[in-house]
Amino acid sequence: DAMVIQNPRYQVTQFGKPVTLSCSQTLNHNVMYWYQQKSSQAPKLLFHYYDKDFNNEADTPDNFQSRRPNTSFCFLDIRSPGLGDAAMYLCATSRDSRPQEYEQYFGPGTRLTVT
Amino acid sequence: DQQVKQNSPSLSVQEGRISILNCDYTNSMFDYFLWYKKYPAEGPTFLISISSIKDKNEDGRFTVFLNKSAKHLSLHIVPSQPGDSAVYFCAASAEQGNQFYFGTGTSLTVIP
């Protein structure tokens, strides 16, 4: 039933230790998004893939990278997590990239804790 | 700079009464708006949308109102039910844009 799956749901990492969050989808959608949501803040788009084309938001730190090896999977890599990177990370998909025409489907999120 | 604002972090309403959730935006280029609903441990799910060519859109118990001159939209839920208890996010996009800008969310509690 699950359409957008995120693993793990909770991730604890140490300051400076690289961490990878995973997202998979069963919808065969072209676009996959990664959002960061810090406590009491709005979800903020980090980047998205349209198929294999990577689109980085201008203010996304270089510490954040992403990979999309195939249509179904997308990974978020945080190279050197800082305490300020503790947040909920939401993955979403859509059939196409025009937000006014194509609904985004969200996964349940991965809550990252940095110790 | 927060372009979409939900100034009420939480709202409590009695079952059967009306719930009104508010959202303000600052970017006059926004012309499409939607509301997402989020239950604990789940991702946000689409609830209802409105284009700037309309001032009202209704779907069952949910109605979204748009006041372009005030850059304000609201979500009305009538009658409110306990199952409506969730966090509601307002989001906006511009015609030429490729992303939604989200508000911080309002946590609605419907008291039985």
PDB file of N, CA and C in Angstrom, chain A residues 3 9 18 23 27 52 66-68 76 89 95 113 115:
ATOM      1  N   MET A   3       3.237   4.143  -0.714  1.00  0.00           N
ATOM      2  CA  MET A   3       3.627   4.628  -2.021  1.00  0.00           C
ATOM      3  C   MET A   3       4.985   5.312  -1.972  1.00  0.00           C
ATOM      4  N   ARG A   9      13.044   5.399   9.822  1.00  0.00           N
ATOM      5  CA  ARG A   9      12.136   6.432  10.306  1.00  0.00           C
ATOM      6  C   ARG A   9      12.819   7.338  11.321  1.00  0.00           C
ATOM      7  N   PRO A  18      29.200  10.976   8.511  1.00  0.00           N
ATOM      8  CA  PRO A  18      28.298  10.962   7.355  1.00  0.00           C
ATOM      9  C   PRO A  18      27.091  10.059   7.587  1.00  0.00           C
ATOM     10  N   CYS A  23      14.887   6.994   0.390  1.00  0.00           N
ATOM     11  CA  CYS A  23      13.497   7.157  -0.018  1.00  0.00           C
ATOM     12  C   CYS A  23      13.249   6.267  -1.231  1.00  0.00           C
ATOM     13  N   LEU A  27       5.269   4.625  -7.178  1.00  0.00           N
ATOM     14  CA  LEU A  27       4.351   5.355  -8.051  1.00  0.00           C
ATOM     15  C   LEU A  27       4.901   5.553  -9.452  1.00  0.00           C
ATOM     16  N   LYS A  52      16.672  12.039 -14.090  1.00  0.00           N
ATOM     17  CA  LYS A  52      18.051  12.020 -13.611  1.00  0.00           C
ATOM     18  C   LYS A  52      18.630  13.423 -13.460  1.00  0.00           C
ATOM     19  N   SER A  66      22.675  14.521  -2.957  1.00  0.00           N
ATOM     20  CA  SER A  66      21.624  13.550  -3.242  1.00  0.00           C
ATOM     21  C   SER A  66      22.033  12.668  -4.408  1.00  0.00           C
ATOM     22  N   ARG A  67      21.489  11.472  -4.404  1.00  0.00           N
ATOM     23  CA  ARG A  67      21.721  10.521  -5.498  1.00  0.00           C
ATOM     24  C   ARG A  67      20.392   9.886  -5.874  1.00  0.00           C
ATOM     25  N   ARG A  68      20.237   9.649  -7.151  1.00  0.00           N
ATOM     26  CA  ARG A  68      19.039   8.937  -7.614  1.00  0.00           C
ATOM     27  C   ARG A  68      19.505   7.875  -8.613  1.00  0.00           C
ATOM     28  N   LEU A  76      19.492  10.862   0.343  1.00  0.00           N
ATOM     29  CA  LEU A  76      19.991  12.137   0.848  1.00  0.00           C
ATOM     30  C   LEU A  76      21.236  11.835   1.669  1.00  0.00           C
ATOM     31  N   TYR A  89      13.306  14.936   7.832  1.00  0.00           N
ATOM     32  CA  TYR A  89      13.576  14.997   6.403  1.00  0.00           C
ATOM     33  C   TYR A  89      12.460  14.262   5.665  1.00  0.00           C
ATOM     34  N   ARG A  95       4.295  13.282 -10.363  1.00  0.00           N
ATOM     35  CA  ARG A  95       4.388  12.758 -11.723  1.00  0.00           C
ATOM     36  C   ARG A  95       5.232  13.666 -12.609  1.00  0.00           C
ATOM     37  N   THR A 113      18.570  12.812  14.377  1.00  0.00           N
ATOM     38  CA  THR A 113      19.148  13.378  15.598  1.00  0.00           C
ATOM     39  C   THR A 113      20.657  13.369  15.459  1.00  0.00           C
ATOM     40  N   THR A 115      24.125  13.830  17.591  1.00  0.00           N
ATOM     41  CA  THR A 115      24.633  13.898  18.978  1.00  0.00           C
ATOM     42  C   THR A 115      26.086  14.368  19.023  1.00  0.00           C
TER      43      THR A 115
END
